[in-house]
């Protein structure tokens, strides 16, 4: 599947191994964010808010919800 990152606008080819692939195929979302932009955004948000993402979901339950 060909997609463009909504933040950096770079084109990417993704397949079923990408974590966002299923949501895009099932039309749950139409936006894709590449791993690089995702990491940068997460780090910036953590630095600004002083909240770590792992403290919000320490047991990883969000990964079980599809």
Backbone as a chain_set.jsonl record, in Angstrom:
{"seq": "XXXXXXXXXXXXXXXXXXXXXXXXXXXXXXXXXXXXXXXXXXXXXXXXXXXXXXXXXXXXXXXXXX", "coords": {"N": [[0.846, -1.168, 0.0], [0.577, 2.193, -0.837], [1.396, 5.111, 0.836], [1.388, 8.434, 2.279], [3.214, 10.203, 4.693], [1.551, 12.13, 7.08], [2.802, 14.193, 8.382], [5.547, 14.675, 7.555], [5.262, 14.383, 4.865], [6.493, 12.504, 3.205], [6.644, 9.787, 0.882], [5.633, 6.381, 1.46], [5.872, 2.823, 1.317], [3.862, 0.483, 2.665], [3.141, -2.58, 4.446], [1.365, -5.476, 5.734], [2.838, -5.823, 8.054], [3.237, -3.388, 9.235], [2.176, -1.353, 11.915], [0.025, 0.391, 11.529], [-1.272, -0.403, 9.295], [-3.573, -2.127, 9.25], [-5.619, -0.488, 10.302], [-5.752, 1.441, 8.311], [-6.504, -0.074, 6.054], [-9.013, -1.011, 6.865], [-10.33, 1.321, 6.916], [-10.521, 2.809, 9.263], [-9.045, 4.935, 9.832], [-7.613, 7.619, 7.908], [-5.173, 8.651, 7.902], [-1.629, 8.543, 7.956], [1.296, 8.141, 9.885], [4.706, 8.23, 9.828], [7.325, 6.142, 11.256], [9.546, 7.622, 12.106], [8.576, 10.297, 12.392], [6.616, 9.754, 14.269], [8.138, 8.954, 16.503], [9.574, 11.326, 17.016], [7.468, 13.107, 17.586], [6.302, 11.893, 19.827], [8.437, 12.037, 21.67], [8.739, 14.823, 21.87], [6.223, 15.584, 22.887], [6.278, 14.248, 25.333], [8.398, 15.54, 26.576], [7.406, 18.14, 26.794], [5.116, 17.844, 28.368], [5.882, 16.319, 30.462], [4.935, 13.802, 30.935], [5.192, 10.379, 30.642], [4.642, 8.116, 27.982], [4.521, 5.335, 28.527], [3.718, 5.275, 31.166], [1.046, 5.829, 31.074], [-0.183, 3.597, 30.042], [0.785, 1.125, 31.408], [0.655, -1.679, 31.364], [0.298, -2.367, 28.755], [-2.249, -2.611, 27.579], [-3.54, -1.254, 25.525], [-2.493, -2.259, 23.188], [-3.873, -4.572, 22.86], [-6.353, -3.89, 22.001], [-8.102, -3.58, 19.044]], "CA": [[0.0, 0.0, 0.0], [1.329, 3.443, -0.918], [0.86, 6.145, 1.723], [2.246, 9.576, 2.583], [3.171, 10.624, 6.086], [0.819, 13.395, 7.167], [3.644, 15.228, 8.977], [6.711, 15.018, 6.723], [4.797, 14.273, 3.484], [7.286, 11.551, 2.441], [5.888, 8.587, 0.489], [6.054, 5.103, 2.033], [5.178, 1.589, 0.967], [3.689, -0.291, 3.89], [2.445, -3.854, 4.296], [0.66, -5.921, 6.935], [3.691, -5.79, 9.242], [3.165, -2.048, 9.819], [1.122, -1.295, 12.934], [-1.1, 1.212, 11.092], [-1.81, -0.981, 8.055], [-4.935, -2.647, 9.435], [-6.552, 0.633, 10.458], [-5.892, 2.078, 7.003], [-7.261, -0.981, 5.189], [-10.395, -1.057, 7.344], [-10.813, 2.706, 6.842], [-10.725, 3.382, 10.591], [-8.35, 6.217, 9.736], [-7.051, 7.855, 6.585], [-3.9, 9.324, 8.122], [-0.469, 7.705, 8.273], [2.448, 8.846, 10.449], [5.867, 7.347, 9.752], [7.967, 5.841, 12.54], [10.427, 8.732, 12.466], [7.741, 11.4, 12.893], [5.955, 9.259, 15.48], [9.121, 9.02, 17.592], [9.847, 12.737, 17.309], [6.275, 13.688, 18.196], [6.165, 11.319, 21.165], [9.485, 12.608, 22.524], [8.432, 16.236, 22.101], [5.061, 15.662, 23.775], [6.718, 13.812, 26.66], [9.244, 16.592, 27.138], [6.586, 19.303, 27.109], [4.115, 17.56, 29.399], [6.547, 15.538, 31.508], [4.216, 12.537, 31.108], [5.754, 9.336, 29.799], [3.573, 7.285, 27.414], [4.423, 4.025, 29.172], [3.031, 5.392, 32.45], [-0.384, 5.892, 30.808], [-0.643, 2.237, 29.754], [1.951, 0.338, 31.819], [0.493, -3.103, 31.078], [0.173, -2.544, 27.31], [-3.595, -3.019, 27.195], [-3.929, -0.613, 24.269], [-2.065, -3.127, 22.095], [-4.844, -5.653, 22.725], [-7.557, -3.342, 21.379], [-7.903, -3.355, 17.606]], "C": [[0.898, 1.24, 0.0], [0.637, 4.486, -0.05], [1.868, 7.284, 1.846], [2.098, 9.92, 4.053], [2.492, 11.984, 6.15], [1.662, 14.524, 7.749], [4.797, 15.643, 8.065], [6.415, 14.932, 5.227], [5.637, 13.322, 2.613], [6.439, 10.341, 2.086], [6.49, 7.321, 1.109], [5.247, 3.979, 1.43], [5.077, 0.777, 2.244], [2.974, -1.602, 3.56], [1.844, -4.249, 5.635], [1.524, -5.909, 8.194], [3.706, -4.413, 9.913], [1.972, -1.966, 10.763], [-0.11, -0.501, 12.488], [-1.817, 0.642, 9.869], [-3.273, -1.394, 8.197], [-5.959, -1.519, 9.556], [-6.786, 1.347, 9.128], [-6.74, 1.219, 6.063], [-8.743, -0.988, 5.571], [-11.047, 0.321, 7.403], [-11.214, 3.267, 8.208], [-10.027, 4.732, 10.688], [-7.86, 6.39, 8.303], [-5.681, 8.528, 6.678], [-2.808, 8.327, 8.5], [0.636, 8.597, 8.822], [3.608, 7.869, 10.47], [6.515, 7.176, 11.128], [8.849, 6.992, 13.014], [9.638, 9.896, 13.061], [7.031, 11.0, 14.18], [6.898, 9.372, 16.677], [9.39, 10.463, 18.009], [8.677, 13.387, 18.042], [6.086, 13.188, 19.619], [7.191, 11.912, 22.128], [9.182, 14.069, 22.865], [7.255, 16.391, 23.067], [5.439, 15.258, 25.194], [7.547, 14.892, 27.341], [8.419, 17.8, 27.577], [5.648, 19.042, 28.282], [4.689, 16.822, 30.601], [5.772, 14.263, 31.859], [4.823, 11.535, 30.137], [4.634, 8.441, 29.276], [3.421, 5.939, 28.11], [3.734, 4.101, 30.535], [1.507, 5.478, 32.273], [-0.982, 4.507, 30.586], [0.473, 1.258, 30.11], [1.861, -1.148, 31.479], [0.313, -3.395, 29.587], [-1.198, -2.992, 26.85], [-4.037, -2.415, 25.868], [-3.555, -1.486, 23.078], [-3.051, -4.263, 21.867], [-6.113, -5.196, 22.022], [-7.268, -3.06, 19.923], [-9.095, -2.695, 16.998]], "O": [[1.866, 1.312, 0.757], [-0.564, 4.717, -0.186], [3.052, 7.114, 1.554], [0.991, 9.927, 4.592], [2.812, 12.883, 5.372], [1.29, 15.691, 7.63], [5.002, 16.833, 7.828], [7.229, 15.363, 4.41], [5.497, 13.341, 1.39], [5.609, 9.907, 2.886], [7.707, 7.212, 1.259], [4.082, 4.156, 1.074], [6.093, 0.422, 2.841], [2.297, -1.719, 2.539], [1.816, -3.446, 6.568], [0.988, -5.978, 9.3], [4.15, -4.294, 11.056], [0.887, -2.452, 10.446], [-1.194, -0.71, 13.033], [-2.858, 1.159, 9.46], [-4.108, -1.048, 7.361], [-7.041, -1.593, 8.974], [-7.895, 1.806, 8.854], [-7.601, 1.741, 5.355], [-9.617, -0.974, 4.703], [-12.172, 0.468, 7.879], [-12.123, 4.09, 8.308], [-10.376, 5.566, 11.524], [-7.711, 5.411, 7.572], [-5.103, 8.924, 5.666], [-3.04, 7.39, 9.264], [0.887, 9.68, 8.293], [3.507, 6.796, 11.065], [6.279, 7.967, 12.042], [8.884, 7.296, 14.206], [9.998, 10.418, 14.116], [6.864, 11.823, 15.081], [6.495, 9.835, 17.744], [9.431, 10.783, 19.197], [8.875, 14.128, 19.005], [5.75, 13.962, 20.515], [6.86, 12.249, 23.265], [9.349, 14.495, 24.008], [7.292, 17.235, 23.961], [4.969, 15.865, 26.156], [7.41, 15.127, 28.542], [8.7, 18.409, 28.61], [5.416, 19.931, 29.101], [4.038, 16.72, 31.641], [5.933, 13.713, 32.948], [4.952, 11.816, 28.946], [3.76, 8.042, 30.046], [2.302, 5.45, 28.266], [3.216, 3.092, 31.015], [0.761, 5.228, 33.22], [-2.147, 4.27, 30.904], [1.049, 0.628, 29.222], [2.889, -1.807, 31.322], [0.187, -4.557, 29.2], [-1.313, -3.681, 25.836], [-4.839, -3.021, 25.157], [-4.239, -1.451, 22.055], [-3.064, -4.859, 20.789], [-6.868, -6.019, 21.503], [-6.296, -2.377, 19.599], [-9.107, -2.427, 15.796]]}, "num_chains": 1, "name": "protein.A"}
